Short mmCIF file of N, CA and C and ligand atoms in Angstrom, two decimals:
data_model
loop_
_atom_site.label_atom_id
_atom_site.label_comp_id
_atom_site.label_asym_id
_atom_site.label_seq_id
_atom_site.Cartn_x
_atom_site.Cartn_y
_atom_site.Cartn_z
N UNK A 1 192.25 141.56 108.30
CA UNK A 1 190.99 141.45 109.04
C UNK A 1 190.68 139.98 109.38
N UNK A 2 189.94 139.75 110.07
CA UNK A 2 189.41 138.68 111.18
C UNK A 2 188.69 137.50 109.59
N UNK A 3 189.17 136.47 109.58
CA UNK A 3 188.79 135.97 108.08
C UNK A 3 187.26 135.52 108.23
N UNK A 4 186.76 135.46 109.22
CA UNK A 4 185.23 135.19 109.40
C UNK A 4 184.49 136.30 109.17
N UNK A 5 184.98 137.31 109.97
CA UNK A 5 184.32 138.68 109.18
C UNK A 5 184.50 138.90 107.94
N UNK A 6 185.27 138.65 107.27
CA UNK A 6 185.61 139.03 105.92
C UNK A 6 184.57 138.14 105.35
N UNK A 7 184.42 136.50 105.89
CA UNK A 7 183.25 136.06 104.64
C UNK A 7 182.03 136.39 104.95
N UNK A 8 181.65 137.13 106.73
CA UNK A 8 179.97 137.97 106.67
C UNK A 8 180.27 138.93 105.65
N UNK A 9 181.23 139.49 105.45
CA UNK A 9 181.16 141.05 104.18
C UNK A 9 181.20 140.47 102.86
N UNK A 10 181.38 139.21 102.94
CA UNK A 10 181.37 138.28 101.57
C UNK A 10 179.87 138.55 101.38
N UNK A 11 179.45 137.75 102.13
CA UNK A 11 177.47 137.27 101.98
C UNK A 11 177.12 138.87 102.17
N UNK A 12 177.16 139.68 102.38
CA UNK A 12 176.28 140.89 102.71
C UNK A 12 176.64 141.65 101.28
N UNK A 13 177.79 141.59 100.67
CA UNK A 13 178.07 141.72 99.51
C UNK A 13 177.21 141.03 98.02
N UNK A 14 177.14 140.09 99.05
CA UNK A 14 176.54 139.33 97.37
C UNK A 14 174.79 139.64 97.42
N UNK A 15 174.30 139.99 98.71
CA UNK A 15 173.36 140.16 99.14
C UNK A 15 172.69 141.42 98.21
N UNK A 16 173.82 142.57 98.53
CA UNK A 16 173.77 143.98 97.78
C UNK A 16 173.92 143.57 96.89
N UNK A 17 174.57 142.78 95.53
CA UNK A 17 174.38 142.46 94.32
C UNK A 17 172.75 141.52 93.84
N UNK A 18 172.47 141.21 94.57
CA UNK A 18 170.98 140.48 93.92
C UNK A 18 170.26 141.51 94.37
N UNK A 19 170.63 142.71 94.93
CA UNK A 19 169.42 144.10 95.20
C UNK A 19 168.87 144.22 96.52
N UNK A 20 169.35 143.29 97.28
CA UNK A 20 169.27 142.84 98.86
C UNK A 20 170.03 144.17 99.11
N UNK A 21 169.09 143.91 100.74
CA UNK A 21 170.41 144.51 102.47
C UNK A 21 172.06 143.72 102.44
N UNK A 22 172.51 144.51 102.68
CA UNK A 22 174.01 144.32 102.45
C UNK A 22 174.08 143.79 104.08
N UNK A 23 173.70 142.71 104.74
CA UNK A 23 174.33 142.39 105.73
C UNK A 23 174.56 140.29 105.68
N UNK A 24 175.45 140.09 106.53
CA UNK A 24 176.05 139.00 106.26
C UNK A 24 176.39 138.69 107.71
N UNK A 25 176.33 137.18 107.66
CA UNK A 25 176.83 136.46 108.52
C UNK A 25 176.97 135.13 108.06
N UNK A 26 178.31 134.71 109.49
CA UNK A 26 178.71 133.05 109.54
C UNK A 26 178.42 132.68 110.84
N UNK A 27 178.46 131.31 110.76
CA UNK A 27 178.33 130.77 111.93
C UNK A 27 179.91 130.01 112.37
N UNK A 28 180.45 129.95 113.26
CA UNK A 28 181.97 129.14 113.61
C UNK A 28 181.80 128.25 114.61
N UNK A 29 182.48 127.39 114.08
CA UNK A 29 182.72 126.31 115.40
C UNK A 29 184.01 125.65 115.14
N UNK A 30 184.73 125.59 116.32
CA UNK A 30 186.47 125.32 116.00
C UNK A 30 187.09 125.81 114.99
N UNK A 31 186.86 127.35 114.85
CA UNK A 31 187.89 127.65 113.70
C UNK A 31 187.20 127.28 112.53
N UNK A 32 186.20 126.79 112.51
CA UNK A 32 185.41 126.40 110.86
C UNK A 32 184.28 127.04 110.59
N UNK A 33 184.04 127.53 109.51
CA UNK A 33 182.53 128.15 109.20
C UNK A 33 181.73 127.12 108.94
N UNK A 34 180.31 127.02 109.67
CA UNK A 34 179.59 125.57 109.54
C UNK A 34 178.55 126.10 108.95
N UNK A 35 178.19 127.35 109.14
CA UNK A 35 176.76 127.87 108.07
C UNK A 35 177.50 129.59 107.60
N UNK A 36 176.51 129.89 106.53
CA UNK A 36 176.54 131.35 106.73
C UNK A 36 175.61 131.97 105.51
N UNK A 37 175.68 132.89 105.42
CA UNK A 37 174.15 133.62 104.75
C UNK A 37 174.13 134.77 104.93
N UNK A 38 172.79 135.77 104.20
CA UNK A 38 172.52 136.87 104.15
C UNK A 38 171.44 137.44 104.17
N UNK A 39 170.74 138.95 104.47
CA UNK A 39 169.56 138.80 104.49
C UNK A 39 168.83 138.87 102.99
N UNK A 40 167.59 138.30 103.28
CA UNK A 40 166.76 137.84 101.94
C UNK A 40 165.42 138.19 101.97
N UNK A 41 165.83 139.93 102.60
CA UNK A 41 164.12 140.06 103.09
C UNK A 41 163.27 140.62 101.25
N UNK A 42 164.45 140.97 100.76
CA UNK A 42 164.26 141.68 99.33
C UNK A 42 163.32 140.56 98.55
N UNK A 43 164.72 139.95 98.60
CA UNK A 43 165.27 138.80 97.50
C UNK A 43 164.09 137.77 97.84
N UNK A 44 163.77 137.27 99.23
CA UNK A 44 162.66 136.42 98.90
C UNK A 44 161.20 136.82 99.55
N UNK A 45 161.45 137.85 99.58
CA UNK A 45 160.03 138.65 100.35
C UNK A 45 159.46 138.34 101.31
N UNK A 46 160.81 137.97 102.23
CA UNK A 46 160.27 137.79 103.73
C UNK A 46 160.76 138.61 104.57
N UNK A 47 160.02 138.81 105.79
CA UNK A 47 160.40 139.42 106.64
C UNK A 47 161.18 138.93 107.48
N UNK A 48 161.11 137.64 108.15
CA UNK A 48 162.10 136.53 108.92
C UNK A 48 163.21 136.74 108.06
N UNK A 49 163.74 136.85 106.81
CA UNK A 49 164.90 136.22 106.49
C UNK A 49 165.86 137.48 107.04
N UNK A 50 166.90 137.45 108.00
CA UNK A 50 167.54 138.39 108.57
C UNK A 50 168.73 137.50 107.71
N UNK A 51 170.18 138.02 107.86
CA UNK A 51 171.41 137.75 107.49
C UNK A 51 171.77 136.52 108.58
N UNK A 52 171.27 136.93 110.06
CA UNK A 52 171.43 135.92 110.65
C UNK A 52 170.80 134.44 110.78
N UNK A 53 169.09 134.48 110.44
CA UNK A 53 168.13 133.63 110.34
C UNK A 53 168.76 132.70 109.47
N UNK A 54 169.07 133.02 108.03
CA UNK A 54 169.56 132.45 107.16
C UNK A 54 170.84 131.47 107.14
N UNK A 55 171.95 132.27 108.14
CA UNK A 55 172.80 131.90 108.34
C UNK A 55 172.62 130.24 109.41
N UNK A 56 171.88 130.58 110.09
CA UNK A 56 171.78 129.48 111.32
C UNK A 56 171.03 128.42 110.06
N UNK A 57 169.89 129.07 109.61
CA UNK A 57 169.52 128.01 108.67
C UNK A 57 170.36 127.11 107.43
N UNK A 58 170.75 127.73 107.08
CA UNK A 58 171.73 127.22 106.55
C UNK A 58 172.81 126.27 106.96
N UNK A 59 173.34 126.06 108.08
CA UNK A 59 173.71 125.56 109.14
C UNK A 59 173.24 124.59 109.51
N UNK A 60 171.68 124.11 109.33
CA UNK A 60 171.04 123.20 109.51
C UNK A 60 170.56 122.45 111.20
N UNK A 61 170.79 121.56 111.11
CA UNK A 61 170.45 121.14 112.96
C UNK A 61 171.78 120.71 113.07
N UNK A 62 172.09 121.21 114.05
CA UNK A 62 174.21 120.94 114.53
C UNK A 62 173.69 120.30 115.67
N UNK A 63 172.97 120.15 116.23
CA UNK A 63 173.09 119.13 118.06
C UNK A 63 172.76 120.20 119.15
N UNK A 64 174.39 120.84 119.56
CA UNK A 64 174.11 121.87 120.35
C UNK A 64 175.18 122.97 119.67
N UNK A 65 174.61 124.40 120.73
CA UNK A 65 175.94 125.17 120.00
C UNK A 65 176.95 125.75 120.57
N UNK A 66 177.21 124.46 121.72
CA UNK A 66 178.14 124.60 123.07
C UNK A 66 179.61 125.07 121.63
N UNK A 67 180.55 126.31 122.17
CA UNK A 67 181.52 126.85 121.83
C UNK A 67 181.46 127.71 119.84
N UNK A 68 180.12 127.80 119.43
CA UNK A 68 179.93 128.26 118.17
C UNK A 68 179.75 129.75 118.77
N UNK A 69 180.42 130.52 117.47
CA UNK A 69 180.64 132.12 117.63
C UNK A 69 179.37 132.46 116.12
N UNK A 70 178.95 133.45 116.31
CA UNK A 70 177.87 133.94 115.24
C UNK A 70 178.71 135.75 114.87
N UNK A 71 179.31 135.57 113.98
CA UNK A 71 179.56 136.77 113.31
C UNK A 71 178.58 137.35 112.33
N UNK A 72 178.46 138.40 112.64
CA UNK A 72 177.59 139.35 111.49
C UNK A 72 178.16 141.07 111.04
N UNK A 73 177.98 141.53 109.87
CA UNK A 73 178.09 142.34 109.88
C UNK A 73 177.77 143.49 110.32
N UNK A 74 176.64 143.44 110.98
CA UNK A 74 175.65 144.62 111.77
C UNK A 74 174.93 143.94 113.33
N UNK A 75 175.73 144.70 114.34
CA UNK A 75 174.59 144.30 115.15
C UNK A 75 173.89 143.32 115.32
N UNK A 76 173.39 142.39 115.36
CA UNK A 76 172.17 141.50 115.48
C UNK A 76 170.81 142.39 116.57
N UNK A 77 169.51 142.61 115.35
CA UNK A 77 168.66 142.74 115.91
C UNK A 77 168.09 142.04 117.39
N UNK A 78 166.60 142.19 117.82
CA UNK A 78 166.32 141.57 118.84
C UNK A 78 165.99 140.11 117.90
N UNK A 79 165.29 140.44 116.98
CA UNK A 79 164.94 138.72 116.38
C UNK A 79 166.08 138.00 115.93
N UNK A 80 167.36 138.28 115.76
CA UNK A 80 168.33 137.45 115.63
C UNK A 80 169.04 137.28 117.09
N UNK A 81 168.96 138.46 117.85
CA UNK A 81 169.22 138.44 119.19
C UNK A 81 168.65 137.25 120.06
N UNK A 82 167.66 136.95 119.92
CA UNK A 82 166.55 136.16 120.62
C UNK A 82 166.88 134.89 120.26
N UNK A 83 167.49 134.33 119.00
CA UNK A 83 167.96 133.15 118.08
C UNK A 83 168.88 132.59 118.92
N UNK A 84 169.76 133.92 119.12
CA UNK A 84 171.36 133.89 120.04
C UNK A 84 171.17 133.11 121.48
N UNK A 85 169.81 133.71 121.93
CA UNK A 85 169.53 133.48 123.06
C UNK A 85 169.06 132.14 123.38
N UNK A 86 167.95 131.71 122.74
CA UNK A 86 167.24 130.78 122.44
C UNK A 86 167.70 129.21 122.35
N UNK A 87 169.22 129.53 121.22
CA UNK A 87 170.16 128.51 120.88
C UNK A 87 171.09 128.20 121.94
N UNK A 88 171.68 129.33 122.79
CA UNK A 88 172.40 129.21 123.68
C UNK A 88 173.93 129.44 123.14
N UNK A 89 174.18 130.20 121.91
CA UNK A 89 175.41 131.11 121.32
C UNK A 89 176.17 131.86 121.99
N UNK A 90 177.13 131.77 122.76
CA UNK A 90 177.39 132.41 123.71
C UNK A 90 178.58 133.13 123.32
N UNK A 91 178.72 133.38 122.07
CA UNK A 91 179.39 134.93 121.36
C UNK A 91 179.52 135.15 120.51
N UNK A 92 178.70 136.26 120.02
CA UNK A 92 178.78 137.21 119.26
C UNK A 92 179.93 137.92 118.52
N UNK A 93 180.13 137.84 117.24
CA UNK A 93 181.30 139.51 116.73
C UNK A 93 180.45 140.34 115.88
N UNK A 94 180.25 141.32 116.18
CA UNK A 94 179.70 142.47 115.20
C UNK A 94 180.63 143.39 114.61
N UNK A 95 180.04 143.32 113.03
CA UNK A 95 181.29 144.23 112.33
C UNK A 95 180.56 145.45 112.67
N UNK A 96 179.89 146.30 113.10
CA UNK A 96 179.65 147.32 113.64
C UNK A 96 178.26 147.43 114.66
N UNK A 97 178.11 148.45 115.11
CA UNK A 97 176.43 148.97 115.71
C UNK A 97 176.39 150.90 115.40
N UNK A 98 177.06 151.40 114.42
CA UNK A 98 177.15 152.88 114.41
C UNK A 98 175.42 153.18 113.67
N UNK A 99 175.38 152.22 112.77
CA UNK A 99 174.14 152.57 111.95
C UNK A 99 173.25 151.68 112.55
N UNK A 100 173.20 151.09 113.31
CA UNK A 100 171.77 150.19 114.50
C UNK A 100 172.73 149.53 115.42
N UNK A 101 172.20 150.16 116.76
CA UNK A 101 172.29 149.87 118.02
C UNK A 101 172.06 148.07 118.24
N UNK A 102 171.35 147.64 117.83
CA UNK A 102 170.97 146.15 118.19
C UNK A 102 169.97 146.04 119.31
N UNK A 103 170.34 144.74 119.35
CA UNK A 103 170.28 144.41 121.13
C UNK A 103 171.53 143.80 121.28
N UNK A 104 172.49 144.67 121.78
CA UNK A 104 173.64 144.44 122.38
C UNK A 104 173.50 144.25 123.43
N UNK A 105 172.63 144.65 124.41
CA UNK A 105 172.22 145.17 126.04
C UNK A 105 171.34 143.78 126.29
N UNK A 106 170.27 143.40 125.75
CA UNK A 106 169.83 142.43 125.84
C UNK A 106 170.65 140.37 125.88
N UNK A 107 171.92 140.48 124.80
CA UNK A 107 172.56 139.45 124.72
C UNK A 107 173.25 139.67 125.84
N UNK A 108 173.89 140.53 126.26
CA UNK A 108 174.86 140.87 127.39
C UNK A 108 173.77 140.34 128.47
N UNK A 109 172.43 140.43 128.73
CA UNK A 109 172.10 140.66 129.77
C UNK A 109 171.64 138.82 130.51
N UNK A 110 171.80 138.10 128.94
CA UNK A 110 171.46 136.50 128.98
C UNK A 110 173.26 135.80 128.67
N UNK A 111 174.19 137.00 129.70
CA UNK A 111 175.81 136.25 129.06
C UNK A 111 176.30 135.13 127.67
N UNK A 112 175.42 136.10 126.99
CA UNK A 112 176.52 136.41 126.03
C UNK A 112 177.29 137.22 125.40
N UNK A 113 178.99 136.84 125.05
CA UNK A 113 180.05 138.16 125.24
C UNK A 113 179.52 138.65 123.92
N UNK A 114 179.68 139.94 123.42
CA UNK A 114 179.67 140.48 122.09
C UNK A 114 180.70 141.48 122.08
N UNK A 115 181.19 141.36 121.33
CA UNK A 115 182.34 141.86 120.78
C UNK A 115 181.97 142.82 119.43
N UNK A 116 181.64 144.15 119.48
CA UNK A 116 182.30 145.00 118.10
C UNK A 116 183.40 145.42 117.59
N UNK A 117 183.32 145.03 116.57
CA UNK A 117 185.12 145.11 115.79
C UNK A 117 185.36 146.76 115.51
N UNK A 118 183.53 147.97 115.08
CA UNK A 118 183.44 149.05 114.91
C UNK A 118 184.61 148.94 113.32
N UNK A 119 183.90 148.22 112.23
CA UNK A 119 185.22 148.49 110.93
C UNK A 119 184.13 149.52 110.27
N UNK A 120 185.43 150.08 109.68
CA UNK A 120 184.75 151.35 108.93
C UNK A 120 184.42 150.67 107.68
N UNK A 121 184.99 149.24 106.99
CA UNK A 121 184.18 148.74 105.52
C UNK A 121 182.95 148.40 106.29
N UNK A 122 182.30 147.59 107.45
CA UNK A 122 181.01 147.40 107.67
C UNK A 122 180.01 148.91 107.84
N UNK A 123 180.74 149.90 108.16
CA UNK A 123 180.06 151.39 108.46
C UNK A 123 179.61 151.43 107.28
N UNK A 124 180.85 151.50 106.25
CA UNK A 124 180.64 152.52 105.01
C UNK A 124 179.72 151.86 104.38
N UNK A 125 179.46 150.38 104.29
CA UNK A 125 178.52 149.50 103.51
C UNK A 125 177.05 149.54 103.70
N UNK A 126 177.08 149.82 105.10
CA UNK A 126 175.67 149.59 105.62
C UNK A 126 175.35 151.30 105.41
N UNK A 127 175.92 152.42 105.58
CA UNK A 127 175.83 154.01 105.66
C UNK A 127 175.59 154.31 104.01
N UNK A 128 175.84 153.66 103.17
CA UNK A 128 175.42 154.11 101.66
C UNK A 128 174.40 153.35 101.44
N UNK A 129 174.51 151.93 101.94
CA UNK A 129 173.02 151.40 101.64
C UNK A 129 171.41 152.44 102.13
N UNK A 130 172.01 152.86 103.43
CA UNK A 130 170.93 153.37 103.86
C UNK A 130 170.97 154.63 103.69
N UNK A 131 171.76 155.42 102.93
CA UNK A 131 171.35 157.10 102.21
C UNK A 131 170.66 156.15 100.95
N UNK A 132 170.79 155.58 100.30
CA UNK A 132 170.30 154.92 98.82
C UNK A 132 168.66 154.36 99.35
N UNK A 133 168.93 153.98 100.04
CA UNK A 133 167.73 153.18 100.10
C UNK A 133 166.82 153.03 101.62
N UNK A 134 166.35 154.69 101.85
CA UNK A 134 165.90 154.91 103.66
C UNK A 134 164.93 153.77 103.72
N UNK A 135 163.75 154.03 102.80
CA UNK A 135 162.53 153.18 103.05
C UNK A 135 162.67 151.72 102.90
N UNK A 136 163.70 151.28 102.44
CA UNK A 136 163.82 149.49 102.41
C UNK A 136 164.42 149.66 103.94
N UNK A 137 165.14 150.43 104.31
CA UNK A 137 165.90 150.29 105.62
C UNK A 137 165.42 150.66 106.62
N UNK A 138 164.21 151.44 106.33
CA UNK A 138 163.42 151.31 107.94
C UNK A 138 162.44 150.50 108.04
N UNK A 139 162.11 149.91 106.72
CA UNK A 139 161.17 148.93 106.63
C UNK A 139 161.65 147.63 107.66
N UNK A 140 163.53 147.45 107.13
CA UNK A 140 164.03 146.14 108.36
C UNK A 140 163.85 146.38 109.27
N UNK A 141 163.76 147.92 110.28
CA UNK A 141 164.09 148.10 111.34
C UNK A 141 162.66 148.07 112.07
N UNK A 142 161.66 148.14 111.11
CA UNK A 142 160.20 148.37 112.08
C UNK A 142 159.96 149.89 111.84
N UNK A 143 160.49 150.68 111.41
CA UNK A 143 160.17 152.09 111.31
C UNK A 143 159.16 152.19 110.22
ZN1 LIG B 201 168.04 140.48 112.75
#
């Protein structure tokens, strides 16, 4: 597998071990991971902290983010979507959208490419989190 995806399933992993959402992301630039993170909406009782928020934060102030790729394990919502947009990220990898749609339609619609990989470890991770745990998981989604 794609070794950047493998370290978003890192962070979304460790995420699900402190009792967190199992989602994860990195940030890349030339082949290097320059940030990456997970979400911490549990863990620090926020609602902002997405897998992606964290990740960019973490990352710190880079300049610009002419040729940086943002991998995540799920989709990127509209509020990480909007980050994408905002920053000027102009691609995306999602380890899936089977269990949330995103805004895939929306990044596409401000060119940027997104790419789903559709892996069945990001399915199966995010698909048991959310039989285990509906109400933390529609709580992320706004439901
Ligand atoms: Zn998000």
């Amino acid at each position: 597998m794609d070794e950047f995806m493998q370290a978003a399933i890192a962070q979304a992993q460790k995420s699900r071990l402190e009792g967190g959402i199992p989602i994860g992301s990195v940030l890349v630039k030339s082949d290097k991971i320059i940030g990456q993170g997970h979400n911490k909406r549990v863990q620090d009782g926020d609602p902002m902290t997405h897998a992606e928020i964290d990740c960019l934060r973490n990352a710190g102030r880079i300049g610009n983010y002419k040729g940086t790729i943002l991998y995540s394990t799920l989709m990127p919502c509209y509020l990480c979507a909007g980050a994408v947009v905002q920053f000027g990220i102009k691609k995306v990898v999602a380890g899936e959208s089977a269990n949330f749609p995103g805004a895939r339609e929306f990044m596409e619609s401000h060119d940027v490419e997104v790419i789903d990989l559709d892996l069945d470890e990001c399915k199966q991770m995010m698909d048991e989190f959310i039989q285990n745990n509906p109400l933390l998981w529609n709580e992320d989604i706004g439901e």
